[in-house]
mmCIF file of C-alpha atoms in Angstrom:
data_model
loop_
_atom_site.group_PDB
_atom_site.id
_atom_site.type_symbol
_atom_site.label_atom_id
_atom_site.label_comp_id
_atom_site.label_asym_id
_atom_site.label_seq_id
_atom_site.Cartn_x
_atom_site.Cartn_y
_atom_site.Cartn_z
ATOM 1 C CA MET A 1 -13.362 -28.942 5.545
ATOM 2 C CA SER A 2 -16.033 -29.613 2.826
ATOM 3 C CA ALA A 3 -15.633 -30.836 -0.514
ATOM 4 C CA THR A 4 -16.273 -27.602 -2.122
ATOM 5 C CA ALA A 5 -13.877 -25.609 -0.059
ATOM 6 C CA ILE A 6 -10.977 -28.302 -0.968
ATOM 7 C CA CYS A 7 -11.824 -28.053 -4.798
ATOM 8 C CA LEU A 8 -11.893 -24.313 -4.735
ATOM 9 C CA PHE A 9 -8.462 -23.621 -2.597
ATOM 10 C CA ALA A 10 -6.860 -26.540 -4.382
ATOM 11 C CA SER A 11 -7.557 -25.516 -7.981
ATOM 12 C CA PHE A 12 -6.619 -21.989 -6.879
ATOM 13 C CA PHE A 13 -3.398 -22.686 -5.573
ATOM 14 C CA ILE A 14 -2.620 -25.043 -8.330
ATOM 15 C CA LEU A 15 -3.030 -22.279 -10.804
ATOM 16 C CA LEU A 16 -0.807 -19.948 -8.710
ATOM 17 C CA PHE A 17 1.805 -22.679 -8.969
ATOM 18 C CA LEU A 18 1.487 -22.856 -12.465
ATOM 19 C CA ASN A 19 2.152 -19.252 -12.638
ATOM 20 C CA VAL A 20 -1.242 -18.409 -13.866
ATOM 21 C CA PRO A 21 -2.129 -14.549 -13.314
ATOM 22 C CA ILE A 22 -3.873 -13.932 -9.990
ATOM 23 C CA ALA A 23 -6.736 -12.522 -11.417
ATOM 24 C CA VAL A 24 -7.210 -15.570 -13.723
ATOM 25 C CA ALA A 25 -6.687 -17.903 -11.133
ATOM 26 C CA LEU A 26 -9.259 -16.602 -8.879
ATOM 27 C CA GLY A 27 -11.839 -16.562 -11.599
ATOM 28 C CA LEU A 28 -10.971 -19.723 -13.062
ATOM 29 C CA SER A 29 -11.025 -21.920 -9.747
ATOM 30 C CA THR A 30 -14.463 -20.124 -8.806
ATOM 31 C CA VAL A 31 -15.705 -21.708 -12.228
ATOM 32 C CA ILE A 32 -14.260 -24.893 -11.809
ATOM 33 C CA THR A 33 -15.670 -25.288 -8.345
ATOM 34 C CA MET A 34 -19.107 -24.263 -9.397
ATOM 35 C CA PHE A 35 -18.919 -26.545 -12.256
ATOM 36 C CA ALA A 36 -17.794 -29.576 -10.541
ATOM 37 C CA PHE A 37 -20.451 -29.233 -8.021
ATOM 38 C CA GLU A 38 -23.280 -27.876 -10.319
ATOM 39 C CA LEU A 39 -23.742 -24.629 -8.781
ATOM 40 C CA PRO A 40 -25.858 -21.794 -10.645
ATOM 41 C CA LEU A 41 -23.310 -20.581 -13.157
ATOM 42 C CA PRO A 42 -25.416 -17.902 -14.643
ATOM 43 C CA SER A 43 -25.482 -15.842 -11.406
ATOM 44 C CA LEU A 44 -21.583 -15.446 -11.763
ATOM 45 C CA PRO A 45 -21.503 -12.518 -14.257
ATOM 46 C CA SER A 46 -23.938 -10.457 -12.426
ATOM 47 C CA THR A 47 -22.053 -10.854 -9.171
ATOM 48 C CA MET A 48 -18.828 -9.985 -11.046
ATOM 49 C CA PHE A 49 -20.498 -6.789 -12.832
ATOM 50 C CA SER A 50 -21.832 -5.589 -9.500
ATOM 51 C CA SER A 51 -18.571 -5.584 -7.793
ATOM 52 C CA MET A 52 -16.838 -3.347 -10.184
ATOM 53 C CA THR A 53 -19.922 -0.677 -10.123
ATOM 54 C CA LYS A 54 -19.399 0.828 -6.781
ATOM 55 C CA PHE A 55 -19.151 4.382 -6.743
ATOM 56 C CA THR A 56 -16.339 4.187 -4.208
ATOM 57 C CA LEU A 57 -14.041 2.432 -6.333
ATOM 58 C CA LEU A 58 -13.642 5.378 -8.606
ATOM 59 C CA ALA A 59 -11.164 6.628 -6.594
ATOM 60 C CA ILE A 60 -8.616 4.079 -7.840
ATOM 61 C CA PRO A 61 -8.357 5.470 -11.156
ATOM 62 C CA PHE A 62 -8.028 8.958 -10.073
ATOM 63 C CA PHE A 63 -5.374 8.185 -7.349
ATOM 64 C CA PHE A 64 -3.337 6.230 -10.181
ATOM 65 C CA LEU A 65 -3.786 9.317 -12.200
ATOM 66 C CA ALA A 66 -2.879 11.952 -9.561
ATOM 67 C CA GLY A 67 0.319 9.838 -8.880
ATOM 68 C CA LEU A 68 1.389 9.800 -12.562
ATOM 69 C CA ILE A 69 0.853 13.516 -13.026
ATOM 70 C CA MET A 70 2.377 14.499 -9.737
ATOM 71 C CA GLU A 71 5.550 12.642 -10.697
ATOM 72 C CA ARG A 72 5.440 14.040 -14.183
ATOM 73 C CA ALA A 73 4.910 17.614 -12.587
ATOM 74 C CA GLY A 74 8.194 17.671 -10.888
ATOM 75 C CA ILE A 75 6.962 17.282 -7.325
ATOM 76 C CA SER A 76 8.659 14.271 -6.188
ATOM 77 C CA LYS A 77 12.155 15.748 -6.963
ATOM 78 C CA ARG A 78 11.580 18.802 -5.327
ATOM 79 C CA LEU A 79 10.240 17.009 -2.291
ATOM 80 C CA ILE A 80 13.760 15.090 -2.160
ATOM 81 C CA ALA A 81 15.530 18.034 -2.556
ATOM 82 C CA PHE A 82 13.963 19.691 0.240
ATOM 83 C CA ALA A 83 14.575 16.500 2.618
ATOM 84 C CA GLN A 84 18.079 16.346 1.385
ATOM 85 C CA ALA A 85 18.524 20.017 2.414
ATOM 86 C CA MET A 86 16.981 19.624 5.985
ATOM 87 C CA THR A 87 18.434 16.296 6.818
ATOM 88 C CA GLY A 88 21.291 15.218 4.589
ATOM 89 C CA HIS A 89 23.957 16.397 6.879
ATOM 90 C CA TYR A 90 23.091 14.056 9.499
ATOM 91 C CA ARG A 91 24.386 10.573 9.939
ATOM 92 C CA GLY A 92 22.339 8.325 7.797
ATOM 93 C CA GLY A 93 20.748 11.369 6.241
ATOM 94 C CA MET A 94 20.427 10.085 2.809
ATOM 95 C CA ALA A 95 18.012 6.853 4.435
ATOM 96 C CA ILE A 96 16.151 9.719 6.259
ATOM 97 C CA VAL A 97 15.701 11.625 3.098
ATOM 98 C CA ALA A 98 14.523 8.400 1.316
ATOM 99 C CA VAL A 99 11.834 7.866 3.888
ATOM 100 C CA ILE A 100 10.559 11.565 4.181
ATOM 101 C CA ALA A 101 10.188 11.499 0.341
ATOM 102 C CA ALA A 102 8.492 8.139 0.605
ATOM 103 C CA THR A 103 6.147 9.301 2.917
ATOM 104 C CA PHE A 104 5.019 12.308 1.258
ATOM 105 C CA PHE A 105 4.740 10.700 -2.200
ATOM 106 C CA ALA A 106 2.811 7.944 -0.451
ATOM 107 C CA SER A 107 0.266 10.411 0.835
ATOM 108 C CA MET A 108 -0.269 11.811 -2.512
ATOM 109 C CA SER A 109 -0.263 8.647 -4.804
ATOM 110 C CA GLY A 110 -2.045 5.774 -2.503
ATOM 111 C CA SER A 111 0.065 3.418 -3.996
ATOM 112 C CA GLY A 112 3.254 1.266 -2.772
ATOM 113 C CA PRO A 113 4.679 0.554 -6.318
ATOM 114 C CA ALA A 114 4.019 3.919 -7.801
ATOM 115 C CA THR A 115 5.960 5.622 -4.574
ATOM 116 C CA MET A 116 8.741 2.961 -5.055
ATOM 117 C CA ALA A 117 9.044 4.048 -8.868
ATOM 118 C CA ALA A 118 8.947 7.734 -8.333
ATOM 119 C CA VAL A 119 11.070 8.069 -5.383
ATOM 120 C CA GLY A 120 13.627 5.098 -5.898
ATOM 121 C CA ALA A 121 14.453 6.333 -9.468
ATOM 122 C CA ILE A 122 15.925 9.557 -7.971
ATOM 123 C CA VAL A 123 17.081 8.535 -4.248
ATOM 124 C CA ILE A 124 18.728 5.002 -5.222
ATOM 125 C CA PRO A 125 21.489 6.404 -7.254
ATOM 126 C CA ALA A 126 22.122 9.131 -4.488
ATOM 127 C CA MET A 127 22.184 6.683 -1.821
ATOM 128 C CA VAL A 128 24.743 4.636 -3.861
ATOM 129 C CA LYS A 129 27.001 7.540 -4.702
ATOM 130 C CA GLN A 130 26.758 8.534 -0.661
ATOM 131 C CA GLY A 131 28.202 4.787 0.195
ATOM 132 C CA TYR A 132 25.193 2.638 0.768
ATOM 133 C CA ARG A 133 25.341 -0.691 -0.774
ATOM 134 C CA LYS A 134 22.939 -0.775 -3.738
ATOM 135 C CA ASP A 135 20.877 -3.578 -2.415
ATOM 136 C CA GLN A 136 20.429 -1.859 0.872
ATOM 137 C CA SER A 137 19.354 1.309 -0.900
ATOM 138 C CA ALA A 138 17.131 -0.721 -2.967
ATOM 139 C CA GLY A 139 15.514 -2.257 -0.066
ATOM 140 C CA LEU A 140 14.959 0.439 2.306
ATOM 141 C CA LEU A 141 12.999 2.231 -0.739
ATOM 142 C CA ALA A 142 11.071 -1.018 -1.405
ATOM 143 C CA THR A 143 10.057 -1.403 2.259
ATOM 144 C CA ALA A 144 9.427 2.487 2.434
ATOM 145 C CA GLY A 145 7.222 2.234 -0.777
ATOM 146 C CA GLY A 146 5.116 -0.032 1.217
ATOM 147 C CA MET A 147 3.873 2.971 3.143
ATOM 148 C CA GLY A 148 2.113 3.761 0.011
ATOM 149 C CA ILE A 149 -0.598 1.747 1.131
ATOM 150 C CA VAL A 150 -0.416 2.150 4.832
ATOM 151 C CA LEU A 151 -0.585 6.109 4.832
ATOM 152 C CA PRO A 152 -3.716 8.019 3.437
ATOM 153 C CA PRO A 153 -4.788 8.116 0.968
ATOM 154 C CA SER A 154 -4.635 4.650 0.147
ATOM 155 C CA ILE A 155 -5.815 2.571 -2.438
ATOM 156 C CA ALA A 156 -5.922 -0.516 -0.375
ATOM 157 C CA TYR A 157 -8.154 1.079 2.138
ATOM 158 C CA VAL A 158 -10.699 2.245 -0.422
ATOM 159 C CA VAL A 159 -10.977 -1.461 -1.482
ATOM 160 C CA TYR A 160 -10.991 -2.861 2.306
ATOM 161 C CA GLY A 161 -13.763 -0.128 3.049
ATOM 162 C CA VAL A 162 -15.795 -1.359 0.132
ATOM 163 C CA VAL A 163 -15.412 -5.150 1.203
ATOM 164 C CA ALA A 164 -15.638 -4.838 5.154
ATOM 165 C CA GLU A 165 -18.392 -1.964 4.456
ATOM 166 C CA VAL A 166 -16.663 0.616 6.893
ATOM 167 C CA SER A 167 -15.893 4.262 6.829
ATOM 168 C CA ILE A 168 -13.046 4.893 4.251
ATOM 169 C CA GLY A 169 -12.537 8.487 5.894
ATOM 170 C CA LYS A 170 -11.775 6.593 9.379
ATOM 171 C CA LEU A 171 -9.391 4.166 7.667
ATOM 172 C CA PHE A 172 -7.601 7.058 6.257
ATOM 173 C CA ILE A 173 -7.063 8.856 9.458
ATOM 174 C CA ALA A 174 -6.365 5.552 11.506
ATOM 175 C CA GLY A 175 -3.548 4.873 9.098
ATOM 176 C CA ILE A 176 -1.372 7.965 9.766
ATOM 177 C CA VAL A 177 0.169 6.971 12.917
ATOM 178 C CA PRO A 178 1.302 3.413 12.058
ATOM 179 C CA GLY A 179 2.198 4.779 8.833
ATOM 180 C CA LEU A 180 4.685 7.455 10.418
ATOM 181 C CA LEU A 181 5.711 5.025 13.084
ATOM 182 C CA MET A 182 7.059 2.679 10.286
ATOM 183 C CA GLY A 183 8.439 5.549 8.690
ATOM 184 C CA LEU A 184 10.520 6.642 11.722
ATOM 185 C CA CYS A 185 11.442 2.926 12.392
ATOM 186 C CA LEU A 186 12.865 2.650 8.741
ATOM 187 C CA ALA A 187 14.735 6.029 9.054
ATOM 188 C CA ILE A 188 16.271 4.734 12.193
ATOM 189 C CA THR A 189 17.349 1.390 10.804
ATOM 190 C CA GLY A 190 19.105 3.586 7.913
ATOM 191 C CA TYR A 191 20.757 5.463 10.667
ATOM 192 C CA VAL A 192 22.167 2.122 12.378
ATOM 193 C CA ILE A 193 23.327 0.889 9.097
ATOM 194 C CA ALA A 194 25.013 4.280 8.209
ATOM 195 C CA ARG A 195 27.001 4.104 11.496
ATOM 196 C CA LYS A 196 27.796 0.442 11.056
ATOM 197 C CA TYR A 197 29.507 1.198 7.726
ATOM 198 C CA ASP A 198 30.666 4.549 8.540
ATOM 199 C CA ILE A 199 28.797 6.204 5.486
ATOM 200 C CA PRO A 200 29.931 9.810 5.291
ATOM 201 C CA THR A 201 27.224 12.831 5.644
ATOM 202 C CA LEU A 202 26.423 15.207 2.972
ATOM 203 C CA PRO A 203 27.591 19.167 3.449
ATOM 204 C CA LYS A 204 25.276 20.937 5.601
ATOM 205 C CA ALA A 205 22.939 23.076 3.395
ATOM 206 C CA SER A 206 23.244 26.855 4.178
ATOM 207 C CA ARG A 207 19.881 28.642 5.827
ATOM 208 C CA GLN A 208 19.722 30.091 2.244
ATOM 209 C CA GLU A 209 19.692 26.808 0.403
ATOM 210 C CA LYS A 210 17.031 25.348 3.010
ATOM 211 C CA TRP A 211 14.726 28.353 2.234
ATOM 212 C CA LYS A 212 15.012 27.882 -1.437
ATOM 213 C CA ALA A 213 14.311 24.033 -1.297
ATOM 214 C CA PHE A 214 11.377 24.889 0.994
ATOM 215 C CA LYS A 215 10.011 27.398 -1.332
ATOM 216 C CA GLU A 216 10.544 24.710 -4.402
ATOM 217 C CA ALA A 217 8.838 22.050 -2.592
ATOM 218 C CA SER A 218 5.763 24.013 -0.825
ATOM 219 C CA TRP A 219 3.458 23.401 -3.688
ATOM 220 C CA GLY A 220 4.261 19.633 -2.967
ATOM 221 C CA LEU A 221 3.999 19.581 0.627
ATOM 222 C CA LEU A 222 0.726 21.395 0.470
ATOM 223 C CA ALA A 223 -0.613 18.457 -1.904
ATOM 224 C CA PRO A 224 -1.603 15.929 1.447
ATOM 225 C CA LEU A 225 -2.644 18.869 3.567
ATOM 226 C CA ILE A 226 -5.352 19.726 0.858
ATOM 227 C CA ILE A 227 -6.094 16.150 0.151
ATOM 228 C CA LEU A 228 -6.405 14.833 3.680
ATOM 229 C CA GLY A 229 -7.673 18.031 5.203
ATOM 230 C CA GLY A 230 -10.684 18.182 2.655
ATOM 231 C CA ILE A 231 -11.496 14.610 3.642
ATOM 232 C CA TYR A 232 -11.300 15.047 7.274
ATOM 233 C CA SER A 233 -13.027 18.531 7.283
ATOM 234 C CA GLY A 234 -16.052 17.117 5.477
ATOM 235 C CA LEU A 235 -15.363 19.067 2.417
ATOM 236 C CA PHE A 236 -15.194 16.166 0.221
ATOM 237 C CA THR A 237 -15.543 12.546 0.368
ATOM 238 C CA PRO A 238 -12.318 10.014 -0.363
ATOM 239 C CA THR A 239 -13.444 9.545 -3.779
ATOM 240 C CA GLU A 240 -13.883 13.219 -4.590
ATOM 241 C CA SER A 241 -10.525 13.784 -3.022
ATOM 242 C CA ALA A 242 -8.775 11.708 -5.897
ATOM 243 C CA ILE A 243 -10.447 13.801 -8.399
ATOM 244 C CA VAL A 244 -9.311 17.074 -6.317
ATOM 245 C CA ALA A 245 -5.464 15.399 -6.188
ATOM 246 C CA VAL A 246 -5.806 15.253 -10.022
ATOM 247 C CA PHE A 247 -6.693 19.041 -10.533
ATOM 248 C CA TYR A 248 -4.238 19.922 -8.379
ATOM 249 C CA GLY A 249 -1.494 18.233 -9.744
ATOM 250 C CA LEU A 250 -2.315 19.625 -13.042
ATOM 251 C CA PHE A 251 -2.283 22.886 -11.832
ATOM 252 C CA VAL A 252 0.983 22.718 -10.196
ATOM 253 C CA GLY A 253 2.631 20.964 -13.189
ATOM 254 C CA LEU A 254 1.340 23.306 -15.765
ATOM 255 C CA PHE A 255 1.196 26.614 -14.077
ATOM 256 C CA ILE A 256 3.694 26.475 -10.935
ATOM 257 C CA TYR A 257 6.614 24.195 -12.142
ATOM 258 C CA LYS A 258 5.869 24.355 -15.757
ATOM 259 C CA GLU A 259 7.293 20.796 -16.188
ATOM 260 C CA PHE A 260 4.228 19.323 -17.582
ATOM 261 C CA SER A 261 2.275 19.895 -20.975
ATOM 262 C CA LEU A 262 -0.889 19.077 -21.827
ATOM 263 C CA LYS A 263 0.461 16.861 -24.709
ATOM 264 C CA GLU A 264 1.305 14.391 -21.881
ATOM 265 C CA ILE A 265 -2.279 13.924 -20.620
ATOM 266 C CA PRO A 266 -3.440 11.394 -23.150
ATOM 267 C CA GLY A 267 -0.505 9.026 -22.445
ATOM 268 C CA LEU A 268 -1.093 9.629 -18.611
ATOM 269 C CA LEU A 269 -4.795 8.672 -19.229
ATOM 270 C CA ILE A 270 -3.782 5.502 -21.059
ATOM 271 C CA GLU A 271 -1.311 4.371 -18.299
ATOM 272 C CA SER A 272 -4.000 5.026 -15.511
ATOM 273 C CA ALA A 273 -6.663 3.105 -17.668
ATOM 274 C CA LYS A 274 -4.337 0.200 -17.819
ATOM 275 C CA ASN A 275 -3.392 0.007 -14.040
ATOM 276 C CA THR A 276 -7.173 0.497 -13.251
ATOM 277 C CA SER A 277 -8.254 -2.221 -15.835
ATOM 278 C CA MET A 278 -5.951 -4.819 -13.965
ATOM 279 C CA ILE A 279 -7.295 -3.838 -10.646
ATOM 280 C CA MET A 280 -10.819 -4.088 -11.615
ATOM 281 C CA LEU A 281 -10.316 -7.127 -13.242
ATOM 282 C CA ILE A 282 -8.552 -8.766 -9.851
ATOM 283 C CA VAL A 283 -11.753 -7.039 -8.231
ATOM 284 C CA ALA A 284 -14.233 -9.022 -10.405
ATOM 285 C CA ALA A 285 -12.471 -12.218 -10.251
ATOM 286 C CA ALA A 286 -11.553 -11.921 -6.492
ATOM 287 C CA SER A 287 -15.515 -10.784 -5.544
ATOM 288 C CA SER A 288 -16.687 -14.254 -7.587
ATOM 289 C CA PHE A 289 -14.255 -16.320 -5.566
ATOM 290 C CA ALA A 290 -15.398 -14.225 -2.226
ATOM 291 C CA TRP A 291 -19.193 -14.723 -3.215
ATOM 292 C CA LEU A 292 -18.634 -18.509 -3.585
ATOM 293 C CA LEU A 293 -16.757 -18.651 0.086
ATOM 294 C CA THR A 294 -19.813 -16.936 1.639
ATOM 295 C CA VAL A 295 -22.849 -18.663 -0.187
ATOM 296 C CA GLU A 296 -21.676 -22.241 0.305
ATOM 297 C CA GLY A 297 -20.579 -21.358 4.064
ATOM 298 C CA ILE A 298 -17.178 -22.076 3.534
ATOM 299 C CA ALA A 299 -16.056 -18.804 5.236
ATOM 300 C CA GLN A 300 -18.268 -19.160 8.035
ATOM 301 C CA ASP A 301 -16.896 -22.853 8.565
ATOM 302 C CA MET A 302 -13.155 -21.574 8.304
ATOM 303 C CA ALA A 303 -13.913 -18.772 11.038
ATOM 304 C CA ASN A 304 -15.398 -21.413 13.184
ATOM 305 C CA MET A 305 -12.393 -23.729 12.847
ATOM 306 C CA LEU A 306 -10.026 -20.508 13.669
ATOM 307 C CA MET A 307 -12.018 -19.689 16.573
ATOM 308 C CA GLY A 308 -11.977 -23.183 17.795
ATOM 309 C CA PHE A 309 -7.947 -23.222 17.311
ATOM 310 C CA ALA A 310 -7.760 -20.304 20.143
ATOM 311 C CA ASP A 311 -9.926 -18.897 22.770
ATOM 312 C CA ASN A 312 -8.817 -15.275 22.893
ATOM 313 C CA LYS A 313 -8.452 -12.691 20.330
ATOM 314 C CA TYR A 314 -4.814 -12.023 21.111
ATOM 315 C CA THR A 315 -4.048 -15.484 19.849
ATOM 316 C CA ILE A 316 -6.410 -15.072 17.097
ATOM 317 C CA LEU A 317 -4.755 -12.003 15.926
ATOM 318 C CA LEU A 318 -1.132 -13.658 15.785
ATOM 319 C CA VAL A 319 -2.757 -16.538 13.735
ATOM 320 C CA ILE A 320 -4.185 -14.018 11.490
ATOM 321 C CA THR A 321 -1.077 -12.256 11.053
ATOM 322 C CA ILE A 322 1.138 -15.464 10.317
ATOM 323 C CA ILE A 323 -1.755 -16.475 7.613
ATOM 324 C CA LEU A 324 -1.567 -12.906 6.164
ATOM 325 C CA LEU A 325 2.096 -12.843 6.151
ATOM 326 C CA ILE A 326 2.092 -16.245 4.220
ATOM 327 C CA ALA A 327 -0.571 -14.955 1.882
ATOM 328 C CA GLY A 328 1.089 -11.637 1.323
ATOM 329 C CA MET A 329 4.213 -13.717 -0.503
ATOM 330 C CA PHE A 330 1.637 -14.961 -3.145
ATOM 331 C CA VAL A 331 -1.291 -12.555 -3.522
ATOM 332 C CA ASP A 332 -1.650 -9.069 -3.966
ATOM 333 C CA ALA A 333 -3.723 -6.896 -1.306
ATOM 334 C CA ILE A 334 -6.612 -6.408 -3.260
ATOM 335 C CA SER A 335 -7.037 -10.146 -3.939
ATOM 336 C CA ALA A 336 -6.103 -10.758 -0.205
ATOM 337 C CA TYR A 337 -9.263 -8.700 1.007
ATOM 338 C CA TYR A 338 -11.653 -10.298 -1.146
ATOM 339 C CA ILE A 339 -10.283 -13.776 -0.153
ATOM 340 C CA PHE A 340 -9.776 -13.345 3.677
ATOM 341 C CA LEU A 341 -12.256 -10.820 4.592
ATOM 342 C CA PRO A 342 -15.329 -13.116 4.338
ATOM 343 C CA ILE A 343 -13.385 -15.622 6.740
ATOM 344 C CA PHE A 344 -12.036 -12.965 9.148
ATOM 345 C CA LEU A 345 -14.995 -10.659 9.523
ATOM 346 C CA PRO A 346 -17.268 -13.016 11.565
ATOM 347 C CA ILE A 347 -14.294 -13.533 14.108
ATOM 348 C CA LEU A 348 -13.767 -9.921 14.376
ATOM 349 C CA VAL A 349 -17.554 -9.465 15.513
ATOM 350 C CA ALA A 350 -17.240 -12.422 17.814
ATOM 351 C CA MET A 351 -13.662 -11.166 19.259
ATOM 352 C CA GLY A 352 -14.894 -7.745 19.586
ATOM 353 C CA ILE A 353 -11.779 -6.676 17.263
ATOM 354 C CA ASP A 354 -12.686 -2.816 15.614
ATOM 355 C CA PRO A 355 -12.820 -3.407 11.959
ATOM 356 C CA ILE A 356 -10.811 -0.049 11.318
ATOM 357 C CA HIS A 357 -8.161 -1.236 13.662
ATOM 358 C CA PHE A 358 -8.103 -4.584 11.773
ATOM 359 C CA GLY A 359 -8.188 -2.839 8.373
ATOM 360 C CA VAL A 360 -4.896 -1.112 9.319
ATOM 361 C CA LEU A 361 -3.027 -4.067 10.725
ATOM 362 C CA MET A 362 -4.188 -6.119 7.589
ATOM 363 C CA THR A 363 -3.035 -3.297 5.372
ATOM 364 C CA LEU A 364 0.260 -3.374 7.202
ATOM 365 C CA ASN A 365 0.380 -7.063 6.742
ATOM 366 C CA LEU A 366 0.039 -6.762 3.163
ATOM 367 C CA ALA A 367 2.441 -3.845 2.911
ATOM 368 C CA ILE A 368 4.880 -6.148 4.069
ATOM 369 C CA GLY A 369 3.740 -8.478 1.331
ATOM 370 C CA LEU A 370 4.882 -5.876 -1.087
ATOM 371 C CA VAL A 371 8.569 -6.533 -0.103
ATOM 372 C CA THR A 372 8.443 -10.361 0.279
ATOM 373 C CA PRO A 373 9.316 -12.973 -2.415
ATOM 374 C CA PRO A 374 8.011 -14.670 -4.765
ATOM 375 C CA VAL A 375 5.416 -12.043 -5.480
ATOM 376 C CA GLY A 376 6.544 -8.945 -3.787
ATOM 377 C CA LEU A 377 5.672 -6.212 -6.141
ATOM 378 C CA ASP A 378 7.949 -3.629 -5.042
ATOM 379 C CA LEU A 379 10.989 -6.026 -5.111
ATOM 380 C CA TYR A 380 10.200 -6.327 -8.808
ATOM 381 C CA VAL A 381 9.915 -2.376 -9.360
ATOM 382 C CA ALA A 382 13.164 -2.305 -7.363
ATOM 383 C CA CYS A 383 14.876 -4.967 -9.616
ATOM 384 C CA GLY A 384 13.893 -2.825 -12.486
ATOM 385 C CA LEU A 385 15.277 0.586 -11.146
ATOM 386 C CA THR A 386 18.596 -0.875 -10.068
ATOM 387 C CA GLY A 387 19.561 -4.024 -12.382
ATOM 388 C CA LEU A 388 19.925 -6.224 -9.536
ATOM 389 C CA SER A 389 18.425 -9.553 -9.275
ATOM 390 C CA LEU A 390 15.447 -10.537 -6.992
ATOM 391 C CA LYS A 391 17.772 -12.599 -4.739
ATOM 392 C CA GLN A 392 20.111 -9.634 -4.222
ATOM 393 C CA ILE A 393 17.098 -7.306 -3.388
ATOM 394 C CA SER A 394 15.957 -9.787 -1.158
ATOM 395 C CA LYS A 395 18.883 -9.673 0.617
ATOM 396 C CA GLY A 396 19.215 -5.968 1.123
ATOM 397 C CA VAL A 397 15.719 -5.720 2.240
ATOM 398 C CA ILE A 398 15.876 -8.067 5.427
ATOM 399 C CA PRO A 399 16.735 -5.582 8.097
ATOM 400 C CA PHE A 400 13.961 -3.257 6.940
ATOM 401 C CA LEU A 401 11.767 -6.064 6.695
ATOM 402 C CA LEU A 402 12.428 -7.162 10.117
ATOM 403 C CA VAL A 403 11.833 -3.569 11.413
ATOM 404 C CA ALA A 404 8.322 -3.580 9.473
ATOM 405 C CA ILE A 405 7.540 -6.772 11.298
ATOM 406 C CA VAL A 406 8.029 -5.318 14.901
ATOM 407 C CA VAL A 407 5.734 -2.410 13.781
ATOM 408 C CA LEU A 408 3.139 -4.691 12.481
ATOM 409 C CA LEU A 409 3.225 -6.498 15.930
ATOM 410 C CA LEU A 410 3.073 -3.131 17.859
ATOM 411 C CA VAL A 411 -0.157 -1.834 15.527
ATOM 412 C CA THR A 412 -1.580 -5.594 16.292
ATOM 413 C CA TYR A 413 -1.385 -5.686 20.082
ATOM 414 C CA ILE A 414 -1.784 -1.785 20.906
ATOM 415 C CA PRO A 415 -4.884 -0.718 18.958
ATOM 416 C CA ALA A 416 -4.531 2.770 20.312
ATOM 417 C CA LEU A 417 -1.935 3.452 17.675
ATOM 418 C CA SER A 418 -4.583 3.394 14.773
ATOM 419 C CA LEU A 419 -7.718 3.785 16.720
ATOM 420 C CA TRP A 420 -6.469 7.092 18.808
ATOM 421 C CA LEU A 421 -7.052 9.654 15.794
ATOM 422 C CA PRO A 422 -10.165 8.165 14.619
ATOM 423 C CA GLY A 423 -11.402 8.549 18.452
ATOM 424 C CA LEU A 424 -10.497 12.027 18.426
ATOM 425 C CA MET A 425 -12.609 12.835 15.174
ATOM 426 C CA ASP A 426 -15.745 11.347 16.503
#
């Protein structure tokens, strides 16, 4: 490894160890390395600026805003009520409710933490009331919240598509089966836990109660069909779909459920802007880090080193999976794309690995990173919702985390799980 690479990565990990924010650590380690090796610093501002001015990234603030509006509009609680009416009377029914609600909200918000916050605030107390341990309930919701970046529309896929220069629409389609598979496996795990601890079921809803719950939730159920159907039919692009989601949420909140007022819009715009600014700061800093990896040949050298370590794509995929699982413990998904894709993309080309398939498996890896300490963002959201410590939440997440890793390995070594649907669309 070259002296430039050692300086870049050593300074980055030292800053992370000192608890410096990820965006600052990425940018500062780049500047330190460029200054130490007398590289042209004036090129850095233009690189950072150009990384944030890509049209596709406009989807990020609008998906954030859409998620906030749909939560305030009362869509999430109606989806939960509908799921409870349909499955609450089965063994492990509340766990199934949690997963179904997370699946639907994920397909509207595109964000793991947003899904965790919107669904967990309602479902976790209900699961605890039924007999689940609080740490188990939080662990299930934290892991299910990770589906927010696996299922479309996903902010993570938008960033991956920009960095890897692949079709975001195809990434969205490719994420459907793996996301649903993860949801199914999490629901089964919840069912097994319910049987083990003999958790009682809820009373069975009558046909009238089911119909009423369906009517109440129908506008929420339509949201993913409108958003994803518009993308797949070619009616609008993934970026435009985020704007459609915002106006759909406003329409439902203002005129259908009437739980949302125009007075709330400025506050939601500010909150969305705050979330977006944090993401864009990471994008700018991470793109400068990735730029240095590329121009100094560090990425190619590391790719060659990895390819020398293994001579077939299956071993390479296992090595990459281990690297990403470890990385997910310390860096967020967006930073990981910019740091690792310049290294991994040459390997994909050389090994004949489909970049759409790799986008899904990399996103699954990083979804697992949302529930692995010490920097698992969904764990901290769960701590805030439940009042439990990070240690307690981490214990509760273990069975669901193991199931998620099994799904990851299936998606990694069975490419058809992610490539079958995009193949049908071609």
